[in-house]
Each structure stands twice: as C-alpha cells, then as structure tokens.
C-alpha cells in the first residue's frame, strides 16, 4: 500500500516538474538580447559566421523545437554551457549546491529545535509571560526582512563586537577546519532560522492547544500521569504532525531567503550564483538553476509528505 | 416595512459585533493607527517640508552625516536620505497594495471558475496553482524581472501575477463549501443564472476571508519588493524604495560607518509589516473568529 502511495506522489510530481521547465524555458527565450551577442560580444563576426554559430547552438530553430532539445539534453545531465564562464552549467551548480544545502538544512533543524519549546510552553500556559514573549518573537520574525536582520547581525557581531566572521565559508582557502566553518555558518544560519521561526512557533502553539483538548489527554490526566509526561508523550507527538507540513510548505520560502542571505554573507552557494547569472544575463545558467532548484524543492516536498504519512497512522495510503 | 427594518437591524448588529471584536484587539487598533499615520506622513511630508529626493546637495560634500539640514545625512551622490526615505515609503506602499490588487483580479475569477464549473477547468487551474506554490517564488520573480527589466511597473505586475494562487485557492475552497448550501440549491432549482448565483451568494460569502488574505498579501509583497530592490533587481535608482535605500549597505564601509543610512529604512519596513500583520490578525478575529490561516 505504501509503495502505491509513494508511486502516486511521484507521478504527481512529474507534470509539476515539466510545467516548471516550460515556464523557465519560455521566459528565458522571451528575454531581450541575442544570445550570440552574449557569447561572443557584439559585431566581431561576419554575418555568415553568426549564422553558422546560430546553427551550431540550434538557435535557428523554432522555440518549441529548441525547448525539446534542451529538455532532452537536460535529462541526460547536460544543462548547457554558461555564457559567463564558458563552463558546463551542471558542474557550476553542483559545486555550489553543497554550501546552500548546508546552511538551509541546518537552519531548518535549528528553527524547529527552538520553535518546539517556545510553542509548547506558550500552549501549556496560554496568556502567560512566556506566551507573550514567544508570540512577540513570532510576529517580529514574520515582519523583519531577512536582509535587514542579516545587516544588523553583521553590524553587531562582525563590526561592533568583532566576534564572528561575516563573509565566506572559510577565513583562508588553506585553513579549512571544521571549527572555522561553524563560525562562518552561525550568522547566515541565524538569519535563515529567524525567517522560519515565526511560522513554526505559531504552528506548534496552535496544534498543541488543539491536541491538549483531545479526549486522550483527558484520559491520560485521569490515569494520574504526570503533566510533563502527558505534554511530551501524548501531546507533542501528535501536535508535531502538522508542523511537518509547515516545514514542507516553508521550503520554497527558505530557498528564496537563501538567495538574499548568501548575497549578504558572500556565501558561495546557489543563491549568489543565481544573482551573478542574472546580472550577466547568463540564461543557460539561470534556467539550469531554476530547474535544479525545482527538483530539490519537489523532492523536499515529497519527503515531508511521506514523513507526514509515516507519523500519522490515520492517513490512508490510497 | 417591518421586515426591512429588521434586516437593517440585523446587519448593523453584525457590523457592531465586528467593530467591537476588532476594537478589543488592542494591537490591531495600534496597527491600523500606525498604517493610517504612515500613509498620511508619506503624502503630507514632501510638500510640507519641501523634500527633494533627487537633487544632489554637493556643496556640503557627499555622504554627509545627519544634520539640521539633512536629518539622515546625504547618500554617496549627495541626495537627502530623509527625503528618499519618505519617497521610498510611497513606492513601497504603492507596490504592495497595487500588486495585491493585481493578484486578486487574477486569482478571484480563476478560483470562481475552478470551484463553480469543476471538471477539467478545476483540474487545470488548481494544478497550475500547485505548480506555482511548490516553486520558490523568489527565483521566478528574479527570472521574470530579468526578462522584463526591473522597474516599478514590472515589479508590481510580477509580484501581482505570482500572488494569484492564494486568492484562487481561498475562493475555490469557499465556493466548494457555499455551493453545497441549501439556498444555492434552491436558487438553482428556480432557474437562477450561474453568474447571478456567483455574484449574489458566493462572492459576498467570500468577502471577509478575501479581505484578510489581502492584508497579509500586501505585507509580504512589501517585503518581497524590498528584497528585490535590496539585491539591485527591483526598483531602480534614482527612484527610491525602502529596499534600494539599503542596497549600499552591502558594502562593509557603508554598513559600519554610516548606520543612519540603512537602519531607518529597515525599521520602517519592520514597523509597516508588523502593523499590517497586527491589523490583519485583528481583522481575522473580528470578521471570522473560526477561520484559520
């Protein structure tokens, strides 16, 4: 049964993926400017040379045909050649994806670990001081633009206190120690985690409040179980199920945040690559990143969906 | 006559309840007050103080510190930063509100179509919404803006187009629940036309949640415009926006030596978005206590 469910979920992903590739391709093909100009620079070649180049890149064919060629090549792992660096796009993306996954995944873990105690505490004692503090933080986190939070953190910890590095992954290319990496990760991860935590606290608090009113919690109380055990064993486990969905829905939003965050901290990830590519109008790279991110986000959504199914036995796998 | 009065009373007592619930939500009242104050300030201050965000005041030098003449100093081309902050507020608010209206104009009809006609229309529209929602909108916005060229209009249109899913989904789910109601069934039974059922029964029933979604969407559009402009891919100088006022702070010199240039626009953004969110929260509690977003 589970296999069938997984299969069905994967089948739904396919049209979504194709939709995104169509969107990305046609948007890029609508863009102003001749790709040949981007590759060789304007007016260095004769008209015949340009025509030959155009033919060799397949640019003399209708857009729809070009799309199918591009799609077929992409399925074979060929994302084309960057106009900007003349390197294969896939290689550029693969070398940048690790740093991005490192800070985004860490930030998800950090924000969940912080949001759970804050949300649970707020739900156990509604309208207490703790509740006000945590909902204050959640409102602030939802309203503060992540680049402003980033700039403030750089200003406080990097410029004024001078206790944390504010740029790059390592201090020097030669000294790649784990401790150095962690110190460089603190601020970008803090920005990304802060961006997610508002939603999460609200979700944990809300679903915990709901769960604590269930019959089985009353039963547990009447059995004389200790309050802490009730909250954690019976309450939290059930309250966390919808939180998993929230994390899944946050994914696109986290990737968007990573673009800005990487830009501020000079983090060598996919976000900075995207910004560089857009400034250079490097369309093979822009399309490659778009498609690659789509794959990552869709897989992320699939995983959260499946985890949701695993956690909640009431969901039938049909 | 009696019937009409009763109806009127019923309506006014509903509004009275809503108002009462809203006013009891103190943060929401503060939020609304701040929003109104902000709108008044960005409209009134420029003529009142004769602010000029474009002319360079080079005689005192570039990058001036705050002074009586320039409350927040001048930027690297000698323009008055306080004037740019006020004009930037205009742009940020206008882009936020207009793009939300664009989203509604696209999303509400599509949601209505999907919910009312079902079948393949519903499948296509709602699957399209899934595609849009499962993808990082920041990436799509960047691509779109790169294609269209960054300007106030293109940002508004792009943010507006990408926001349609929220309204379409909301209206779709509303239609699904309302169309099963007995009064719609009886309206159908006596031969009421489709568009009349939609405008008379379904739209009024969806008004409250739409208004609430509108406030939250405005807040997030303001934030997105700011992020784009901060990256240099949104509103372009010389036009000011709160996001592009902070663009220069990407250089460590401006960041560390001239905090008065980038902290005020950041704070303005936080206060604006916070106020709108508080207002939206209060509105939700007041209009529809059972609703969850």
XYZ file of C-alpha atoms in Angstrom:
611
model
C 0.000 0.000 0.000
C 2.731 2.424 0.946
C 4.593 1.770 -2.265
C 1.475 2.630 -4.219
C 1.147 5.917 -2.338
C 4.775 6.801 -2.965
C 4.321 5.955 -6.631
C 1.278 8.163 -6.892
C 3.062 11.082 -5.237
C 5.955 10.729 -7.674
C 3.527 10.648 -10.597
C 2.018 13.950 -9.442
C 5.488 15.485 -9.312
C 6.198 14.819 -12.988
C 3.672 17.261 -14.534
C 4.694 19.860 -11.973
C 8.316 19.453 -12.973
C 7.518 19.673 -16.683
C 5.399 22.766 -16.031
C 8.314 24.492 -14.341
C 10.729 23.654 -17.157
C 8.291 25.051 -19.740
C 7.856 28.221 -17.701
C 11.612 28.664 -17.239
C 12.447 27.997 -20.876
C 9.872 30.225 -22.487
C 10.516 33.059 -20.068
C 14.195 32.970 -20.913
C 13.530 32.772 -24.621
C 11.358 35.896 -24.368
C 14.219 37.822 -22.856
C 15.682 40.733 -24.776
C 19.103 40.466 -26.358
C 20.627 37.967 -28.761
C 22.360 35.012 -27.090
C 25.107 35.174 -29.728
C 25.938 38.694 -28.526
C 26.237 37.328 -25.007
C 28.589 34.576 -26.127
C 30.980 36.402 -28.445
C 30.235 40.055 -27.845
C 28.572 42.243 -30.499
C 29.843 42.791 -34.043
C 33.069 40.852 -34.010
C 31.928 38.324 -36.579
C 30.692 38.352 -40.141
C 27.055 37.594 -40.868
C 27.907 34.098 -42.152
C 29.887 33.299 -39.019
C 26.982 34.400 -36.862
C 24.600 32.290 -38.925
C 26.902 29.288 -38.527
C 27.185 29.859 -34.753
C 23.444 30.279 -34.546
C 23.023 26.953 -36.307
C 25.558 25.175 -34.128
C 23.732 26.342 -30.969
C 20.413 25.316 -32.529
C 19.185 28.905 -32.279
C 17.865 28.934 -35.856
C 15.072 26.516 -34.981
C 11.601 27.353 -33.610
C 11.425 27.895 -29.846
C 9.339 24.775 -29.273
C 11.895 22.560 -31.011
C 14.663 24.282 -29.047
C 12.754 23.531 -25.854
C 12.529 19.812 -26.623
C 16.224 19.664 -27.473
C 17.076 21.476 -24.262
C 14.776 19.201 -22.235
C 16.219 16.040 -23.775
C 19.790 17.182 -23.143
C 18.889 18.140 -19.591
C 17.533 14.679 -18.853
C 20.958 13.383 -19.864
C 22.542 15.759 -17.371
C 23.632 18.311 -19.961
C 22.484 21.734 -18.761
C 24.456 23.581 -21.405
C 27.440 25.904 -21.227
C 27.452 29.117 -19.212
C 27.682 32.284 -21.316
C 29.564 33.956 -18.499
C 32.272 31.468 -17.574
C 32.128 29.038 -20.524
C 31.978 26.147 -18.046
C 29.327 23.414 -18.015
C 26.337 24.710 -16.054
C 25.764 21.439 -14.204
C 29.285 21.473 -12.797
C 28.845 25.058 -11.598
C 25.566 24.153 -9.895
C 26.939 21.001 -8.285
C 29.896 22.870 -6.817
C 27.522 25.460 -5.309
C 24.684 23.266 -4.065
C 26.595 21.810 -1.086
C 27.144 25.125 0.733
C 23.495 26.091 0.162
C 22.128 22.796 1.475
C 24.487 23.082 4.441
C 23.058 26.379 5.688
C 19.443 25.741 4.691
C 19.178 22.303 6.301
C 20.996 23.477 9.425
C 18.621 26.427 9.650
C 15.573 24.152 9.423
C 16.910 21.983 12.246
C 17.818 24.978 14.415
C 14.478 26.706 13.929
C 12.489 23.551 14.678
C 14.531 22.849 17.812
C 13.906 26.395 19.049
C 10.277 26.651 17.974
C 9.134 23.469 19.721
C 9.921 24.504 23.301
C 8.690 28.046 22.628
C 5.425 26.943 21.065
C 4.781 24.172 23.589
C 5.499 26.469 26.522
C 3.098 29.028 25.098
C 0.368 26.419 24.567
C 0.705 24.840 28.007
C 0.262 28.200 29.699
C -1.689 30.445 27.323
C -1.590 34.180 28.102
C 1.419 33.727 30.364
C 4.541 35.862 30.080
C 6.171 33.030 28.088
C 3.268 33.042 25.651
C 3.611 36.789 25.111
C 7.374 36.553 24.605
C 7.149 33.740 22.101
C 4.294 35.283 20.146
C 6.182 38.590 20.163
C 9.185 36.837 18.645
C 6.998 35.119 16.099
C 5.396 38.387 14.990
C 8.763 40.102 14.763
C 10.288 37.224 12.811
C 7.459 37.342 10.294
C 7.787 41.095 9.816
C 11.546 41.599 9.695
C 13.020 41.407 6.187
C 15.792 38.840 6.266
C 18.326 41.166 4.657
C 17.745 43.717 7.416
C 18.240 41.020 10.061
C 21.387 39.978 8.219
C 22.771 43.514 8.072
C 22.015 44.052 11.772
C 23.790 40.816 12.719
C 26.831 41.767 10.627
C 26.831 45.193 12.257
C 26.530 43.842 15.796
C 28.643 40.679 15.713
C 31.030 41.456 12.898
C 31.654 45.201 13.053
C 30.976 46.257 16.649
C 31.825 43.191 18.725
C 34.152 41.652 16.138
C 33.498 38.136 17.411
C 32.176 36.420 14.295
C 33.295 36.328 10.656
C 30.801 37.904 8.253
C 31.893 36.721 4.841
C 32.579 33.455 3.040
C 32.853 29.888 4.281
C 36.457 29.845 5.492
C 38.862 32.514 6.681
C 41.513 31.465 4.163
C 41.375 28.892 1.431
C 44.188 26.897 3.043
C 42.762 26.590 6.563
C 39.650 24.520 6.046
C 38.964 23.448 9.613
C 35.558 22.381 10.884
C 35.576 24.967 13.674
C 36.234 27.750 11.198
C 33.331 26.559 9.048
C 30.966 26.508 12.023
C 31.947 30.050 12.998
C 31.231 31.230 9.450
C 27.895 29.420 9.445
C 26.485 30.969 12.629
C 25.233 34.275 11.212
C 23.743 33.057 7.902
C 22.046 30.158 9.681
C 20.700 32.560 12.308
C 19.159 34.764 9.589
C 17.520 31.825 7.821
C 16.307 30.239 11.060
C 14.819 33.527 12.258
C 12.965 33.840 8.985
C 11.236 30.475 9.519
C 10.691 30.533 13.237
C 7.668 32.841 13.287
C 5.520 30.443 11.303
C 6.767 27.440 13.233
C 6.080 28.860 16.696
C 2.545 29.729 15.656
C 2.005 26.294 14.189
C 3.399 24.438 17.231
C 1.374 26.585 19.620
C -1.823 26.229 17.616
C -1.699 22.496 17.081
C -0.544 21.880 20.665
C -3.507 23.895 22.004
C -5.803 21.786 19.870
C -4.262 18.470 20.887
C -4.339 19.313 24.600
C -8.138 19.477 24.400
C -8.448 15.959 22.987
C -10.121 13.155 24.898
C -6.979 11.066 25.133
C -5.223 13.855 27.001
C -8.083 13.942 29.499
C -7.846 10.166 29.818
C -4.128 10.423 30.445
C -4.751 13.048 33.146
C -7.388 10.885 34.789
C -4.980 7.961 34.811
C -2.856 10.213 37.023
C 0.078 10.602 34.684
C 2.479 13.413 35.371
C 1.774 16.614 33.443
C 5.210 16.694 31.808
C 4.777 13.161 30.532
C 1.300 13.967 29.199
C 2.533 17.017 27.339
C 5.522 15.329 25.793
C 4.441 11.721 25.216
C 0.792 12.227 24.369
C 0.578 15.846 23.321
C 3.733 16.785 21.482
C 3.951 13.658 19.369
C 0.556 14.356 17.896
C 0.994 18.098 17.740
C 4.152 17.758 15.644
C 2.364 16.111 12.725
C 1.029 19.351 11.197
C 4.373 21.002 11.938
C 5.972 18.664 9.400
C 3.634 20.073 6.750
C 4.603 23.598 7.739
C 8.268 22.747 7.213
C 7.436 21.370 3.773
C 5.481 24.460 2.823
C 8.333 26.630 4.072
C 10.836 25.067 1.668
C 10.315 27.384 -1.332
C 10.378 30.308 1.052
C 13.674 29.152 2.607
C 15.311 28.834 -0.808
C 14.197 32.384 -1.625
C 15.664 33.551 1.684
C 18.915 31.776 0.905
C 19.410 33.955 -2.190
C 19.391 37.138 -0.112
C 21.274 35.650 2.827
C 24.077 34.260 0.677
C 24.402 37.624 -1.015
C 24.923 39.413 2.308
C 27.404 36.915 3.719
C 29.241 36.214 0.476
C 28.303 32.567 0.906
C 29.458 30.602 -2.165
C 26.092 28.915 -2.763
C 23.460 28.622 -5.428
C 21.848 31.946 -4.463
C 24.942 34.012 -5.204
C 25.350 32.064 -8.452
C 21.773 32.978 -9.379
C 22.323 36.674 -8.683
C 25.594 36.679 -10.665
C 23.927 34.875 -13.560
C 21.032 37.299 -13.655
C 23.305 40.318 -13.641
C 25.253 38.759 -16.529
C 22.062 37.585 -18.322
C 23.567 34.124 -18.383
C 20.409 32.282 -19.456
C 21.720 28.695 -19.599
C 22.815 29.152 -16.013
C 19.572 30.853 -14.926
C 17.483 28.064 -16.463
C 19.739 25.368 -15.072
C 19.479 26.774 -11.547
C 15.721 27.189 -11.853
C 15.250 23.588 -12.920
C 17.706 22.274 -10.357
C 16.019 24.166 -7.521
C 12.667 22.861 -8.735
C 13.941 19.302 -8.440
C 15.334 19.895 -4.948
C 12.162 21.593 -3.704
C 9.885 18.943 -5.217
C 11.937 16.164 -3.604
C 11.811 18.075 -0.317
C 8.037 18.323 -0.588
C 7.807 14.614 -1.364
C 9.892 13.751 1.695
C 7.789 15.891 4.039
C 4.634 14.361 2.572
C 5.920 10.869 3.199
C 7.111 11.706 6.718
C 3.653 13.109 7.380
C 2.158 9.820 6.265
C 4.554 7.867 8.470
C 3.804 9.967 11.542
C 0.056 9.916 11.232
C -1.318 6.394 11.001
C -4.784 7.781 10.312
C -3.720 8.798 6.819
C -4.586 6.006 4.450
C -2.159 5.242 1.683
C -4.584 5.138 -1.167
C -41.611 47.776 6.210
C -41.146 45.855 9.391
C -39.184 43.235 7.553
C -36.848 45.779 6.059
C -36.127 47.358 9.423
C -35.408 44.017 10.940
C -32.955 43.257 8.182
C -31.267 46.588 8.690
C -31.002 45.995 12.415
C -29.565 42.573 11.893
C -26.959 43.953 9.549
C -25.966 46.803 11.827
C -25.721 44.488 14.802
C -23.361 42.253 12.815
C -21.190 45.246 11.973
C -21.420 46.323 15.581
C -20.146 42.929 16.735
C -17.336 43.029 14.232
C -16.325 46.511 15.317
C -16.476 45.537 18.965
C -14.342 42.455 18.432
C -11.851 44.478 16.401
C -11.587 47.270 18.975
C -10.991 44.755 21.764
C -7.904 43.625 19.859
C -5.553 46.354 21.059
C -2.593 45.501 18.855
C -4.833 45.552 15.800
C -6.058 49.041 16.668
C -2.462 50.198 17.157
C -1.561 48.572 13.828
C -4.367 50.323 11.991
C -3.410 53.625 13.620
C 0.208 53.243 12.529
C -0.780 52.358 8.958
C -3.002 55.433 8.709
C -0.282 57.611 10.224
C 2.256 56.245 7.776
C 0.024 56.878 4.769
C -0.642 60.434 5.932
C 3.075 61.054 6.520
C 4.229 59.882 3.102
C 1.540 62.011 1.459
C 1.869 65.153 3.573
C 5.572 65.366 4.411
C 7.024 66.053 0.943
C 5.016 69.237 0.249
C 5.161 70.296 3.905
C 8.933 70.028 4.296
C 9.680 70.655 0.611
C 11.555 67.386 0.398
C 13.636 66.737 -2.674
C 14.873 63.164 -3.113
C 16.635 63.638 -6.460
C 18.814 66.762 -6.360
C 22.388 66.412 -5.266
C 23.420 68.737 -2.419
C 27.050 68.558 -3.271
C 28.138 71.764 -1.556
C 28.285 70.054 1.844
C 30.047 67.029 0.365
C 28.753 63.531 -0.330
C 27.959 61.011 2.392
C 27.204 63.771 4.925
C 26.372 62.885 8.494
C 22.920 63.708 9.865
C 22.482 67.458 10.436
C 19.700 70.020 10.805
C 19.611 70.490 7.034
C 19.687 66.763 6.222
C 18.121 64.794 9.071
C 19.573 61.498 7.917
C 22.553 62.913 6.055
C 23.139 62.534 2.329
C 23.985 59.496 0.214
C 27.008 58.895 -1.992
C 25.620 61.150 -4.710
C 24.675 63.869 -2.227
C 20.910 63.276 -2.164
C 18.971 63.892 1.043
C 18.344 60.492 2.647
C 15.348 61.555 4.734
C 13.598 62.764 1.587
C 14.422 59.457 -0.090
C 13.076 57.581 2.935
C 9.707 59.346 2.656
C 9.500 58.954 -1.124
C 10.657 55.356 -0.747
C 7.744 54.781 1.612
C 5.366 55.929 -1.087
C 6.815 53.456 -3.583
C 6.908 50.554 -1.127
C 3.289 51.066 -0.066
C 2.034 51.595 -3.608
C 3.807 48.495 -4.959
C 2.491 46.412 -2.042
C -1.114 47.498 -2.469
C -1.269 47.566 -6.282
C 0.363 44.168 -6.703
C -2.145 42.695 -4.248
C -4.978 44.126 -6.327
C -3.439 42.533 -9.432
C -3.315 39.195 -7.585
C -6.978 39.499 -6.659
C -8.043 40.432 -10.161
C -6.358 37.288 -11.481
C -6.954 34.903 -8.597
C -10.604 35.521 -7.704
C -12.086 34.797 -11.180
C -9.884 31.718 -11.574
C -10.904 30.431 -8.145
C -14.557 31.028 -9.005
C -14.232 29.182 -12.305
C -12.466 26.248 -10.682
C -14.938 25.928 -7.847
C -18.077 26.502 -9.825
C -17.547 24.537 -13.007
C -15.383 21.720 -11.585
C -14.199 19.087 -14.053
C -11.173 19.754 -16.251
C -11.340 23.514 -15.617
C -10.802 22.854 -11.933
C -8.037 20.326 -12.573
C -6.059 22.699 -14.783
C -6.427 25.771 -12.592
C -5.716 24.075 -9.297
C -2.784 22.052 -10.644
C -1.367 25.270 -12.019
C -1.739 26.763 -8.556
C 0.129 23.779 -7.092
C 2.948 24.295 -9.570
C 3.232 27.954 -8.652
C 3.132 27.256 -4.932
C 5.648 24.439 -4.944
C 8.269 26.641 -6.515
C 10.372 29.315 -4.790
C 8.643 32.479 -5.954
C 11.823 34.466 -5.309
C 13.538 32.517 -8.115
C 10.658 33.025 -10.539
C 10.471 36.699 -9.675
C 14.186 37.104 -10.314
C 13.880 35.389 -13.696
C 10.785 37.398 -14.648
C 12.320 40.687 -13.600
C 15.493 39.855 -15.507
C 13.371 39.238 -18.595
C 11.075 42.256 -18.264
C 13.698 44.636 -16.983
C 13.409 45.985 -13.448
C 11.046 48.927 -12.928
C 8.263 49.901 -10.547
C 5.671 48.663 -13.029
C 7.332 45.351 -13.826
C 7.847 44.596 -10.109
C 4.199 45.356 -9.385
C 2.999 43.179 -12.246
C 5.332 40.281 -11.435
C 4.500 40.267 -7.718
C 0.842 40.563 -8.634
C 0.893 37.682 -11.106
C 2.710 35.396 -8.685
C 0.274 36.124 -5.854
C -2.810 34.796 -7.638
C -2.616 31.321 -6.072
C -3.552 32.445 -2.572
C -6.743 34.113 -3.749
C -7.640 31.354 -6.195
C -7.264 28.662 -3.532
C -9.214 30.637 -0.973
C -12.119 31.385 -3.304
C -12.066 27.831 -4.646
C -12.490 26.326 -1.190
C -15.164 28.897 -0.315
C -17.119 28.110 -3.457
C -16.930 24.398 -2.767
C -18.491 24.861 0.650
C -21.054 27.504 -0.356
C -22.298 25.690 -3.449
C -23.495 22.800 -1.298
C -25.665 25.125 0.813
C -29.434 24.798 0.552
C -30.005 28.390 -0.515
C -27.765 27.924 -3.554
C -29.525 24.677 -4.358
C -32.920 26.355 -4.165
C -31.682 29.282 -6.253
C -30.591 26.790 -8.868
C -33.892 24.972 -8.644
C -35.849 28.116 -9.542
C -33.566 28.659 -12.507
C -31.272 31.449 -11.291
C -28.440 32.062 -13.727
C -24.905 30.975 -12.874
C -23.349 34.414 -12.778
C -26.147 35.636 -10.542
C -25.557 32.798 -8.088
C -21.876 33.674 -8.116
C -22.347 37.411 -7.587
C -25.256 37.135 -5.152
C -24.341 34.210 -2.949
C -20.776 33.131 -3.438
C -18.871 36.425 -3.655
C -20.470 38.056 -0.585
C -19.696 34.912 1.381
C -16.057 35.116 0.395
C -15.589 38.798 1.096
C -14.307 38.525 4.674
C -11.576 35.924 4.109
C -10.513 37.785 0.977
C -10.043 40.996 2.902
C -7.915 39.178 5.470
C -5.771 37.462 2.836
C -5.389 40.848 1.170
C -3.771 42.406 4.237
C -1.279 39.569 4.670
C -0.501 39.514 0.967
C 0.181 43.265 0.979
C 2.642 42.767 3.818
C 4.501 40.000 2.037
C 4.561 41.929 -1.259
C 6.173 44.856 0.526
C 8.808 42.504 1.906
C 9.432 40.898 -1.495
C 9.759 44.221 -3.266
C 12.238 45.275 -0.592
C 14.294 42.092 -1.017
C 14.407 42.505 -4.788
C 15.370 46.152 -4.588
C 18.000 45.288 -1.997
C 19.508 42.821 -4.480
C 19.508 45.595 -7.102
C 16.831 43.836 -9.122
C 13.805 45.786 -8.014
C 13.001 49.478 -8.057
C 15.930 51.232 -9.726
C 17.571 54.474 -8.596
C 17.012 57.401 -8.885
C 13.533 56.243 -7.785
C 13.772 55.431 -4.086
C 12.286 52.445 -2.290
C 12.999 51.194 1.213
C 14.757 48.186 -0.258
C 17.088 50.027 -2.620
C 17.974 52.577 0.076
C 19.642 49.640 1.813
C 21.455 48.446 -1.319
C 24.585 50.455 -0.480
C 24.835 48.769 2.907
C 26.108 45.682 1.108
C 29.462 47.438 1.197
C 31.092 46.976 4.570
C 32.172 50.637 4.688
C 28.621 51.977 4.442
C 27.393 49.243 6.761
C 29.870 50.004 9.520
C 30.466 53.760 9.128
C 27.020 55.081 8.127
C 24.366 53.104 10.016
C 21.969 56.073 9.728
C 21.614 55.327 6.026
C 20.327 51.756 6.307
C 18.777 51.340 9.770
C 15.855 53.810 9.240
C 14.514 52.141 6.060
C 14.885 48.734 7.722
C 12.960 49.901 10.773
C 10.286 51.450 8.556
C 9.840 48.106 6.825
C 9.597 46.208 10.110
C 7.095 48.681 11.578
C 4.956 48.748 8.420
C 4.806 44.987 8.004
C 4.254 44.453 11.720
C 1.363 46.961 11.699
C -0.254 45.348 8.676
C 0.073 41.893 10.228
C -1.401 43.062 13.544
C -4.239 44.699 11.649
C -4.827 41.538 9.628
C -4.847 39.418 12.764
C -7.431 41.668 14.391
C -9.493 41.700 11.234
C -9.479 37.917 11.148
C -10.596 37.619 14.759
C -13.279 40.240 14.214
C -14.742 39.083 10.910
C -14.422 35.379 11.178
C -13.487 34.011 14.594
C -13.491 30.416 13.365
C -11.262 30.988 10.396
C -7.672 29.844 10.369
C -4.931 30.920 8.027
